[in-house]
Amino acid sequence: MISVAIIDDHKILTEGLANLIDESGIATVIGVAHSAADCRLSLGFWRPDVLLLDVGLPDVSGVDFCREVKAQFPEINVLALTTHNEYAIVRQMLDNGASGYLVKNAMADEVLAGIAAVAAGRTFLCHEIDLLMKKPSSKNIWLSPRERELLRLISEGLTNGEIAEQIFLSPETIKGYRKNLLLKLGAKNTAVLVKMALEQKLI
Amino acid sequence: MISVAIIDDHKILTEGLANLIDESGIATVIGVAHSAADCRLSLGFWRPDVLLLDVGLPDVSGVDFCREVKAQFPEINVLALTTHNEYAIVRQMLDNGASGYLVKNAMADEVLAGIAAVAAGRTFLCHEIDLLMKKPSSKNIWLSPRERELLRLISEGLTNGEIAEQIFLSPETIKGYRKNLLLKLGAKNTAVLVKMALEQKLI
DNA sequence: CGTACTTACCCCCCAAAGGGGGTTTTTAAT
DNA sequence: ATTAAAAACCCCCTTTGGGGGGTAAGTACG
């Protein structure tokens, strides 16, 4: 029997989900947490085979928490469970150690299939995400770490000069990055750039 | 017995939620839809006392759908059920006819209390939202329709001149609105303005 | 009747962004 | 060893944005 822990702040969802898993016969829920802090306290005792992890936690980013969990318990298979269907989020989760990714509007059988797959050491993407990751789309934009950093600073309202000061580069360099970001995202100006960055969860 | 219909695209959540409601003894679920389109087809047959409405539907904005439902079936009490805890969203839902508002991480008993309250014709806000709406905070920003329109056009990357052309106003007027928006939201520049607009769901 | 808010308009001035053209070094992959 | 990408840098020029000051009509509400 596969042991599963769930971490999600939506209490209504966790109850239903725990029921679903327990009644499936393939897995059993050994713990539920509603925040990353709760989870840190218990995860060492639970030692689940699979951790169902919501990306939209109240206290920390799911990406960071996934990395944290994998660093401390590499044997736990993390299965992301979230509302986000953006390329950048999926990719960041997978890059940070997640074994699978489910969107919350997936069917119940996909949840069980995902749990079984990641418990067996395989990777699993639900149908919708599988399509998203395979289909080469102009919306599937991937930025370098430096570009993401610049985008973050731009969205915080820093001017080229201020950014240059903060990260010890020439203002002309910042200008170059900015031009490149506009080109890469196909944005007309800063307003659109920030909008796309937030909508596509690039920062 | 109160009759309830649920509209939410998160299938895992609706199953658990329907169970919870049916077992409470105070209400019974007479229908579930996973999109606004599905709901339109069935709502006339169901005629529920309470409609549990997710604001993050895949096909239309929950605000628009709420207005639509109330226009067609004024006797149905709409209870918003969503992840969003932003002032602007709550206010827009209430302005468009919702009788109550629940966040998805609310406890199960709040869901039942909310259903009972709105079925009885009262309004209901879950604890977290009640606090949010009462506490006068600098984050509780409310814009006039015109300001929201301007904010939308700015976030789409239009320049003052382009906006002026589109809505038949002087570019200087647009500039005035822009300055006022920066002041109202406390934003340093357009980048921050767009970021705040999206984060606080003002557009 | 007054007050507050929305909508609409105008001036000057300079800082910042955006379009165009480039170069070099380092790093990673094939 | 070659290629490709990321990271860093530079100059010229025009458009746009943002800070500072305003004015004034319309309307909603007590």
Short mmCIF file of C-alpha atoms (C1' of nucleotides) in Angstrom, two decimals:
data_model
loop_
_atom_site.label_atom_id
_atom_site.label_comp_id
_atom_site.label_asym_id
_atom_site.label_seq_id
_atom_site.Cartn_x
_atom_site.Cartn_y
_atom_site.Cartn_z
CA MET A 1 0.00 0.00 0.00
CA ILE A 2 1.30 3.42 -1.00
CA SER A 3 1.43 5.96 1.79
CA VAL A 4 0.43 9.50 0.86
CA ALA A 5 0.67 12.83 2.66
CA ILE A 6 -1.32 15.83 1.46
CA ILE A 7 -0.36 19.45 1.88
CA ASP A 8 -2.96 21.96 0.75
CA ASP A 9 -4.63 24.87 2.50
CA HIS A 10 -8.03 24.19 0.93
CA LYS A 11 -9.62 22.22 3.74
CA ILE A 12 -12.69 21.34 1.74
CA LEU A 13 -10.53 19.82 -0.96
CA THR A 14 -8.24 17.83 1.32
CA GLU A 15 -11.16 16.07 3.00
CA GLY A 16 -12.64 14.93 -0.25
CA LEU A 17 -9.27 14.01 -1.63
CA ALA A 18 -8.29 11.94 1.40
CA ASN A 19 -11.55 10.04 1.10
CA LEU A 20 -10.99 9.41 -2.56
CA ILE A 21 -7.49 8.05 -2.00
CA ASP A 22 -8.39 5.88 0.99
CA GLU A 23 -11.30 4.32 -0.85
CA SER A 24 -9.27 3.58 -3.95
CA GLY A 25 -7.54 0.63 -2.32
CA ILE A 26 -4.18 1.48 -3.83
CA ALA A 27 -3.05 4.08 -1.32
CA THR A 28 -3.70 5.40 2.15
CA VAL A 29 -3.45 8.94 3.49
CA ILE A 30 -1.15 9.09 6.50
CA GLY A 31 -1.13 12.82 7.02
CA VAL A 32 -2.63 16.13 6.00
CA ALA A 33 -1.09 19.58 6.50
CA HIS A 34 -2.56 22.97 5.65
CA SER A 35 0.66 24.95 5.41
CA ALA A 36 4.36 24.43 4.77
CA ALA A 37 5.09 25.13 8.44
CA ASP A 38 2.66 22.37 9.55
CA CYS A 39 4.20 20.02 7.07
CA ARG A 40 7.79 20.62 8.21
CA LEU A 41 6.85 19.52 11.71
CA SER A 42 5.32 16.23 10.61
CA LEU A 43 6.98 15.10 7.42
CA GLY A 44 9.88 13.41 9.21
CA PHE A 45 7.44 11.20 11.14
CA TRP A 46 5.16 10.47 8.25
CA ARG A 47 7.83 9.59 5.69
CA PRO A 48 5.22 9.11 2.96
CA ASP A 49 5.93 7.44 -0.35
CA VAL A 50 4.18 10.27 -2.12
CA LEU A 51 3.66 13.90 -1.12
CA LEU A 52 0.73 15.64 -2.78
CA LEU A 53 1.85 19.26 -2.81
CA ASP A 54 -0.25 22.31 -3.57
CA VAL A 55 1.81 24.99 -5.33
CA GLY A 56 -0.28 27.84 -3.92
CA LEU A 57 0.55 27.51 -0.24
CA PRO A 58 -0.12 30.44 2.06
CA ASP A 59 3.34 30.66 3.59
CA VAL A 60 5.94 29.68 0.98
CA SER A 61 6.13 29.15 -2.76
CA GLY A 62 5.48 25.56 -3.76
CA VAL A 63 8.60 25.58 -5.89
CA ASP A 64 10.81 26.47 -2.94
CA PHE A 65 9.08 23.99 -0.68
CA CYS A 66 9.49 21.22 -3.22
CA ARG A 67 13.24 21.86 -3.38
CA GLU A 68 13.39 21.93 0.41
CA VAL A 69 11.58 18.61 0.76
CA LYS A 70 13.68 16.88 -1.88
CA ALA A 71 16.88 18.14 -0.24
CA GLN A 72 15.87 16.74 3.13
CA PHE A 73 13.99 13.61 2.01
CA PRO A 74 15.17 12.65 -1.47
CA GLU A 75 13.23 9.38 -1.30
CA ILE A 76 9.85 11.12 -1.08
CA ASN A 77 8.19 11.46 -4.48
CA VAL A 78 6.56 14.85 -4.85
CA LEU A 79 3.39 15.09 -6.91
CA ALA A 80 2.34 18.69 -7.52
CA LEU A 81 -1.39 19.38 -7.27
CA THR A 82 -2.45 22.84 -8.23
CA THR A 83 -4.72 25.14 -10.16
CA HIS A 84 -1.85 26.58 -12.20
CA ASN A 85 -1.60 25.41 -15.76
CA GLU A 86 1.26 27.70 -16.79
CA TYR A 87 4.30 26.31 -18.53
CA ALA A 88 6.76 28.18 -16.31
CA ILE A 89 5.29 26.83 -13.08
CA VAL A 90 5.28 23.23 -14.28
CA ARG A 91 8.83 23.51 -15.52
CA GLN A 92 10.06 25.06 -12.29
CA MET A 93 8.40 22.35 -10.23
CA LEU A 94 9.93 19.59 -12.33
CA ASP A 95 13.34 21.31 -12.24
CA ASN A 96 13.09 21.40 -8.46
CA GLY A 97 12.46 17.75 -7.96
CA ALA A 98 8.75 17.12 -8.50
CA SER A 99 7.99 13.72 -10.03
CA GLY A 100 4.58 14.61 -11.34
CA TYR A 101 2.08 17.39 -11.90
CA LEU A 102 -1.71 17.40 -11.62
CA VAL A 103 -4.10 20.27 -12.20
CA LYS A 104 -6.98 20.47 -9.78
CA ASN A 105 -9.64 20.08 -12.40
CA ALA A 106 -8.22 16.69 -13.38
CA MET A 107 -10.48 13.68 -13.00
CA ALA A 108 -10.25 11.55 -9.89
CA ASP A 109 -8.73 8.63 -11.77
CA GLU A 110 -5.84 10.82 -12.88
CA VAL A 111 -5.02 11.55 -9.27
CA LEU A 112 -4.82 7.84 -8.49
CA ALA A 113 -2.85 7.11 -11.65
CA GLY A 114 -0.43 9.88 -10.72
CA ILE A 115 0.06 8.56 -7.21
CA ALA A 116 0.71 5.05 -8.49
CA ALA A 117 3.15 6.28 -11.13
CA VAL A 118 5.29 8.49 -8.93
CA ALA A 119 5.31 5.91 -6.12
CA ALA A 120 6.80 3.49 -8.66
CA GLY A 121 9.52 6.01 -9.42
CA ARG A 122 8.09 7.12 -12.73
CA THR A 123 7.15 10.64 -13.70
CA PHE A 124 3.54 11.59 -14.32
CA LEU A 125 1.82 14.52 -15.95
CA CYS A 126 -1.95 14.76 -16.15
CA HIS A 127 -3.38 14.94 -19.63
CA GLU A 128 -3.81 18.70 -19.80
CA ILE A 129 -0.25 19.38 -18.62
CA ASP A 130 1.20 16.69 -20.87
CA LEU A 131 -0.31 18.48 -23.87
CA LEU A 132 0.90 21.84 -22.59
CA MET A 133 4.50 20.70 -22.19
CA LYS A 134 4.71 18.83 -25.49
CA LYS A 135 3.06 21.33 -27.77
CA PRO A 136 5.65 23.87 -28.89
CA SER A 137 3.82 27.13 -28.31
CA SER A 138 4.90 30.74 -28.38
CA LYS A 139 3.41 30.93 -24.91
CA ASN A 140 5.83 28.37 -23.54
CA ILE A 141 8.51 30.90 -22.78
CA TRP A 142 11.56 30.01 -20.75
CA LEU A 143 13.92 32.64 -19.38
CA SER A 144 17.44 32.39 -18.02
CA PRO A 145 17.88 32.99 -14.26
CA ARG A 146 19.39 36.38 -14.99
CA GLU A 147 16.47 37.35 -17.21
CA ARG A 148 14.00 36.29 -14.54
CA GLU A 149 15.87 38.40 -12.00
CA LEU A 150 15.77 41.43 -14.29
CA LEU A 151 12.08 40.89 -14.95
CA ARG A 152 11.42 40.80 -11.24
CA LEU A 153 13.27 44.06 -10.66
CA ILE A 154 11.53 45.73 -13.59
CA SER A 155 8.14 44.66 -12.26
CA GLU A 156 9.06 46.18 -8.90
CA GLY A 157 9.38 49.52 -10.63
CA LEU A 158 13.16 49.98 -10.62
CA THR A 159 14.61 52.05 -13.44
CA ASN A 160 17.55 50.85 -15.49
CA GLY A 161 19.87 52.96 -13.38
CA GLU A 162 18.53 51.60 -10.09
CA ILE A 163 18.75 48.03 -11.29
CA ALA A 164 22.31 48.64 -12.46
CA GLU A 165 23.28 49.90 -9.01
CA GLN A 166 21.64 47.02 -7.25
CA ILE A 167 23.22 44.20 -9.19
CA PHE A 168 26.48 45.98 -10.06
CA LEU A 169 26.11 46.16 -13.81
CA SER A 170 26.20 48.98 -16.32
CA PRO A 171 22.89 50.73 -17.04
CA GLU A 172 23.54 49.99 -20.70
CA THR A 173 23.61 46.29 -19.92
CA ILE A 174 20.26 46.53 -18.17
CA LYS A 175 18.90 48.33 -21.21
CA GLY A 176 20.09 45.46 -23.35
CA TYR A 177 18.34 42.88 -21.16
CA ARG A 178 15.22 44.95 -21.21
CA LYS A 179 15.19 45.09 -25.01
CA ASN A 180 15.77 41.37 -25.13
CA LEU A 181 12.92 40.64 -22.74
CA LEU A 182 10.54 42.76 -24.82
CA LEU A 183 11.65 40.84 -27.90
CA LYS A 184 11.46 37.39 -26.28
CA LEU A 185 7.98 37.90 -24.84
CA GLY A 186 6.75 39.91 -27.80
CA ALA A 187 5.77 42.75 -25.49
CA LYS A 188 5.24 46.25 -26.77
CA ASN A 189 6.43 48.01 -23.62
CA THR A 190 7.00 47.64 -19.90
CA ALA A 191 3.30 47.53 -19.06
CA VAL A 192 2.73 44.50 -21.29
CA LEU A 193 5.98 42.96 -20.14
CA VAL A 194 4.89 43.04 -16.50
CA LYS A 195 1.42 41.80 -17.38
CA MET A 196 2.79 38.82 -19.30
CA ALA A 197 5.33 38.06 -16.57
CA LEU A 198 2.59 37.82 -13.98
CA GLU A 199 0.06 36.03 -16.16
CA GLN A 200 2.56 33.41 -17.24
CA LYS A 201 4.00 33.19 -13.74
CA LEU A 202 7.51 33.91 -14.98
CA ILE A 203 8.46 35.69 -11.76
CA MET B 1 -34.38 21.12 3.05
CA ILE B 2 -32.28 23.66 1.17
CA SER B 3 -31.48 22.74 -2.43
CA VAL B 4 -27.99 23.59 -3.60
CA ALA B 5 -26.30 23.58 -7.01
CA ILE B 6 -22.52 23.72 -7.33
CA ILE B 7 -20.57 25.19 -10.21
CA ASP B 8 -16.81 24.67 -10.07
CA ASP B 9 -14.34 23.18 -12.51
CA HIS B 10 -12.30 21.47 -9.79
CA LYS B 11 -13.82 18.02 -9.97
CA ILE B 12 -11.97 16.74 -6.95
CA LEU B 13 -13.39 19.56 -4.86
CA THR B 14 -16.98 19.28 -6.03
CA GLU B 15 -17.17 15.60 -5.09
CA GLY B 16 -15.98 16.21 -1.57
CA LEU B 17 -18.14 19.28 -1.24
CA ALA B 18 -21.31 17.55 -2.43
CA ASN B 19 -20.70 14.81 0.11
CA LEU B 20 -20.18 17.30 2.88
CA ILE B 21 -23.40 19.12 2.08
CA ASP B 22 -25.54 16.01 1.66
CA GLU B 23 -24.33 14.57 4.95
CA SER B 24 -24.96 17.78 6.86
CA GLY B 25 -28.69 17.20 6.91
CA ILE B 26 -29.49 20.86 6.27
CA ALA B 27 -29.16 20.87 2.51
CA THR B 28 -29.01 18.62 -0.50
CA VAL B 29 -27.05 18.96 -3.72
CA ILE B 30 -29.34 18.82 -6.73
CA GLY B 31 -26.82 19.57 -9.42
CA VAL B 32 -23.15 20.04 -10.24
CA ALA B 33 -21.69 21.82 -13.26
CA HIS B 34 -18.06 22.23 -14.25
CA SER B 35 -18.40 25.29 -16.45
CA ALA B 36 -20.70 28.24 -16.99
CA ALA B 37 -21.92 26.70 -20.25
CA ASP B 38 -22.91 23.47 -18.45
CA CYS B 39 -24.65 25.48 -15.81
CA ARG B 40 -26.69 27.56 -18.25
CA LEU B 41 -28.20 24.40 -19.68
CA SER B 42 -29.33 23.04 -16.35
CA LEU B 43 -29.98 25.91 -14.00
CA GLY B 44 -33.55 26.43 -15.22
CA PHE B 45 -34.42 22.82 -14.33
CA TRP B 46 -32.60 22.75 -11.04
CA ARG B 47 -33.92 26.05 -9.67
CA PRO B 48 -31.78 25.71 -6.53
CA ASP B 49 -32.25 27.80 -3.42
CA VAL B 50 -28.51 28.40 -3.32
CA LEU B 51 -25.91 28.43 -6.10
CA LEU B 52 -22.35 27.81 -4.97
CA LEU B 53 -20.34 29.65 -7.59
CA ASP B 54 -16.61 29.43 -8.21
CA VAL B 55 -15.21 32.77 -9.38
CA GLY B 56 -12.41 31.17 -11.40
CA LEU B 57 -14.44 29.43 -14.07
CA PRO B 58 -12.71 28.32 -17.25
CA ASP B 59 -15.14 29.97 -19.68
CA VAL B 60 -16.41 33.22 -18.15
CA SER B 61 -15.58 35.53 -15.27
CA GLY B 62 -17.48 34.65 -12.12
CA VAL B 63 -18.52 38.28 -11.74
CA ASP B 64 -20.19 38.33 -15.14
CA PHE B 65 -21.80 34.97 -14.58
CA CYS B 66 -23.17 36.06 -11.23
CA ARG B 67 -24.82 39.08 -12.83
CA GLU B 68 -26.20 36.85 -15.57
CA VAL B 69 -27.71 34.38 -13.13
CA LYS B 70 -29.26 37.07 -10.95
CA ALA B 71 -30.77 38.75 -14.02
CA GLN B 72 -32.41 35.53 -15.15
CA PHE B 73 -33.22 33.99 -11.77
CA PRO B 74 -33.39 36.74 -9.14
CA GLU B 75 -34.72 34.29 -6.56
CA ILE B 76 -31.55 32.16 -6.58
CA ASN B 77 -29.13 33.14 -3.83
CA VAL B 78 -25.58 33.13 -5.09
CA LEU B 79 -22.83 32.15 -2.69
CA ALA B 80 -19.36 32.77 -4.12
CA LEU B 81 -16.79 30.06 -3.41
CA THR B 82 -13.29 30.85 -4.52
CA THR B 83 -9.58 31.03 -3.78
CA HIS B 84 -9.48 34.80 -4.24
CA ASN B 85 -9.23 36.87 -1.10
CA GLU B 86 -8.82 40.23 -2.81
CA TYR B 87 -11.01 43.16 -1.82
CA ALA B 88 -11.84 44.11 -5.40
CA ILE B 89 -13.13 40.65 -6.30
CA VAL B 90 -15.34 40.38 -3.23
CA ARG B 91 -16.74 43.83 -3.79
CA GLN B 92 -17.46 43.18 -7.44
CA MET B 93 -19.22 39.92 -6.62
CA LEU B 94 -21.40 41.57 -3.98
CA ASP B 95 -22.14 44.50 -6.32
CA ASN B 96 -23.25 41.99 -8.94
CA GLY B 97 -25.76 40.22 -6.79
CA ALA B 98 -23.89 37.63 -4.73
CA SER B 99 -25.39 37.07 -1.29
CA GLY B 100 -22.29 35.62 0.29
CA TYR B 101 -18.61 34.92 -0.16
CA LEU B 102 -16.51 31.97 0.98
CA VAL B 103 -12.81 31.39 0.46
CA LYS B 104 -11.85 27.82 -0.35
CA ASN B 105 -9.67 27.38 2.68
CA ALA B 106 -12.62 28.07 4.95
CA MET B 107 -13.65 25.35 7.34
CA ALA B 108 -16.46 22.97 6.42
CA ASP B 109 -18.81 24.44 9.01
CA GLU B 110 -18.48 27.87 7.41
CA VAL B 111 -19.69 26.44 4.13
CA LEU B 112 -22.80 25.07 5.82
CA ALA B 113 -23.36 28.27 7.79
CA GLY B 114 -23.06 30.23 4.57
CA ILE B 115 -25.58 28.04 2.75
CA ALA B 116 -28.08 28.34 5.61
CA ALA B 117 -27.64 32.11 5.81
CA VAL B 118 -28.05 32.95 2.15
CA ALA B 119 -30.95 30.48 1.78
CA ALA B 120 -32.68 32.46 4.52
CA GLY B 121 -32.14 35.63 2.53
CA ARG B 122 -29.33 36.95 4.66
CA THR B 123 -25.84 37.85 3.48
CA PHE B 124 -22.84 35.86 4.63
CA LEU B 125 -19.12 36.43 4.55
CA CYS B 126 -16.69 33.84 5.87
CA HIS B 127 -14.51 35.00 8.72
CA GLU B 128 -11.44 35.85 6.66
CA ILE B 129 -13.43 37.92 4.16
CA ASP B 130 -15.44 39.61 6.87
CA LEU B 131 -12.21 40.87 8.41
CA LEU B 132 -10.90 41.92 5.00
CA MET B 133 -13.96 43.97 4.16
CA LYS B 134 -14.30 45.65 7.54
CA LYS B 135 -10.68 46.56 8.19
CA PRO B 136 -9.94 49.85 6.47
CA SER B 137 -6.69 49.07 4.71
CA SER B 138 -4.62 50.90 2.14
CA LYS B 139 -4.86 47.71 0.14
CA ASN B 140 -8.63 47.96 -0.10
CA ILE B 141 -8.60 50.14 -3.15
CA TRP B 142 -11.71 50.90 -5.11
CA LEU B 143 -11.61 52.56 -8.53
CA SER B 144 -14.30 54.25 -10.58
CA PRO B 145 -15.41 52.42 -13.74
CA ARG B 146 -13.50 54.93 -15.84
CA GLU B 147 -10.34 54.41 -13.84
CA ARG B 148 -10.65 50.65 -14.21
CA GLU B 149 -11.06 51.08 -17.95
CA LEU B 150 -7.96 53.25 -18.15
CA LEU B 151 -6.01 50.78 -16.04
CA ARG B 152 -6.99 47.98 -18.39
CA LEU B 153 -5.88 49.92 -21.45
CA ILE B 154 -2.60 50.91 -19.80
CA SER B 155 -1.92 47.30 -18.89
CA GLU B 156 -2.51 46.33 -22.50
CA GLY B 157 0.37 48.58 -23.46
CA LEU B 158 -1.46 51.46 -25.08
CA THR B 159 0.25 54.86 -24.89
CA ASN B 160 -1.59 57.95 -23.72
CA GLY B 161 -2.10 58.97 -27.34
CA GLU B 162 -3.49 55.58 -28.35
CA ILE B 163 -5.85 55.48 -25.40
CA ALA B 164 -7.03 59.01 -26.19
CA GLU B 165 -7.87 57.96 -29.74
CA GLN B 166 -9.70 54.87 -28.64
CA ILE B 167 -11.98 56.45 -26.08
CA PHE B 168 -12.22 59.90 -27.69
CA LEU B 169 -10.57 61.96 -25.00
CA SER B 170 -7.64 64.34 -24.99
CA PRO B 171 -4.20 62.81 -24.42
CA GLU B 172 -3.79 65.30 -21.60
CA THR B 173 -6.85 63.87 -19.90
CA ILE B 174 -5.40 60.40 -20.12
CA LYS B 175 -2.23 61.72 -18.60
CA GLY B 176 -4.29 63.10 -15.74
CA TYR B 177 -5.94 59.73 -15.11
CA ARG B 178 -2.59 58.06 -15.22
CA LYS B 179 -1.14 60.40 -12.61
CA ASN B 180 -4.18 59.87 -10.46
CA LEU B 181 -3.93 56.10 -10.69
CA LEU B 182 -0.26 56.21 -9.70
CA LEU B 183 -1.22 58.37 -6.74
CA LYS B 184 -4.22 56.28 -5.69
CA LEU B 185 -2.38 52.98 -5.80
CA GLY B 186 0.86 54.44 -4.50
CA ALA B 187 2.69 53.10 -7.52
CA LYS B 188 6.05 54.48 -8.57
CA ASN B 189 5.55 53.94 -12.29
CA THR B 190 3.63 51.99 -14.91
CA ALA B 191 5.38 48.71 -14.13
CA VAL B 192 4.27 48.79 -10.50
CA LEU B 193 0.85 50.05 -11.49
CA VAL B 194 0.25 47.04 -13.73
CA LYS B 195 1.63 44.68 -11.13
CA MET B 196 -0.66 46.02 -8.43
CA ALA B 197 -3.65 46.00 -10.78
CA LEU B 198 -3.16 42.32 -11.50
CA GLU B 199 -2.26 41.29 -7.96
CA GLN B 200 -5.24 43.06 -6.47
CA LYS B 201 -7.47 41.92 -9.32
CA LEU B 202 -8.52 45.47 -10.11
CA ILE B 203 -8.90 44.71 -13.81
"C1'" DC C 1 -27.15 73.85 -0.32
"C1'" DG C 2 -22.89 72.34 0.13
"C1'" DT C 3 -19.51 68.73 -0.21
"C1'" DA C 4 -17.29 65.12 -2.26
"C1'" DC C 5 -16.30 62.57 -6.24
"C1'" DT C 6 -15.91 61.74 -11.12
"C1'" DT C 7 -14.79 63.11 -15.41
"C1'" DA C 8 -12.37 66.04 -18.34
"C1'" DC C 9 -8.94 69.39 -19.63
"C1'" DC C 10 -4.22 72.32 -19.86
"C1'" DC C 11 0.85 73.98 -19.17
"C1'" DC C 12 6.08 73.24 -18.51
"C1'" DC C 13 10.16 70.25 -17.98
"C1'" DC C 14 13.23 66.43 -17.68
"C1'" DA C 15 13.99 61.60 -16.79
"C1'" DA C 16 13.22 57.21 -18.60
"C1'" DA C 17 12.04 54.00 -22.04
"C1'" DG C 18 12.33 52.14 -26.55
"C1'" DG C 19 14.30 51.49 -31.55
"C1'" DG C 20 18.33 51.07 -34.16
"C1'" DG C 21 22.92 49.71 -34.70
"C1'" DG C 22 26.83 47.23 -32.71
"C1'" DT C 23 31.11 44.18 -29.57
"C1'" DT C 24 33.22 40.76 -26.32
"C1'" DT C 25 33.69 36.95 -22.96
"C1'" DT C 26 32.19 33.04 -20.80
"C1'" DT C 27 29.77 28.83 -20.54
"C1'" DA C 28 27.45 24.68 -22.12
"C1'" DA C 29 26.40 21.44 -25.40
"C1'" DT C 30 27.49 18.59 -29.52
"C1'" DA D 1 36.80 21.81 -32.04
"C1'" DT D 2 32.73 24.17 -33.34
"C1'" DT D 3 28.44 26.04 -32.36
"C1'" DA D 4 25.08 28.30 -29.68
"C1'" DA D 5 23.49 30.63 -26.00
"C1'" DA D 6 23.92 33.61 -22.02
"C1'" DA D 7 25.90 37.47 -19.99
"C1'" DA D 8 27.94 41.88 -20.23
"C1'" DC D 9 28.91 46.17 -22.55
"C1'" DC D 10 28.46 50.68 -25.72
"C1'" DC D 11 26.45 54.81 -28.71
"C1'" DC D 12 22.80 57.63 -31.10
"C1'" DC D 13 18.22 59.26 -31.36
"C1'" DT D 14 13.08 59.77 -30.64
"C1'" DT D 15 8.98 58.93 -28.06
"C1'" DT D 16 6.74 58.33 -23.86
"C1'" DG D 17 6.18 58.80 -19.07
"C1'" DG D 18 6.15 61.12 -14.76
"C1'" DG D 19 6.49 65.37 -11.41
"C1'" DG D 20 4.89 69.74 -10.67
"C1'" DG D 21 1.53 72.92 -11.02
"C1'" DG D 22 -3.32 73.90 -12.20
"C1'" DT D 23 -9.07 74.58 -13.96
"C1'" DA D 24 -13.92 73.34 -14.27
"C1'" DA D 25 -18.33 71.00 -15.43
"C1'" DG D 26 -21.41 67.31 -13.96
"C1'" DT D 27 -23.62 64.38 -10.41
"C1'" DA D 28 -24.62 61.91 -6.28
"C1'" DC D 29 -26.03 62.32 -1.60
"C1'" DG D 30 -27.34 63.78 2.63
#
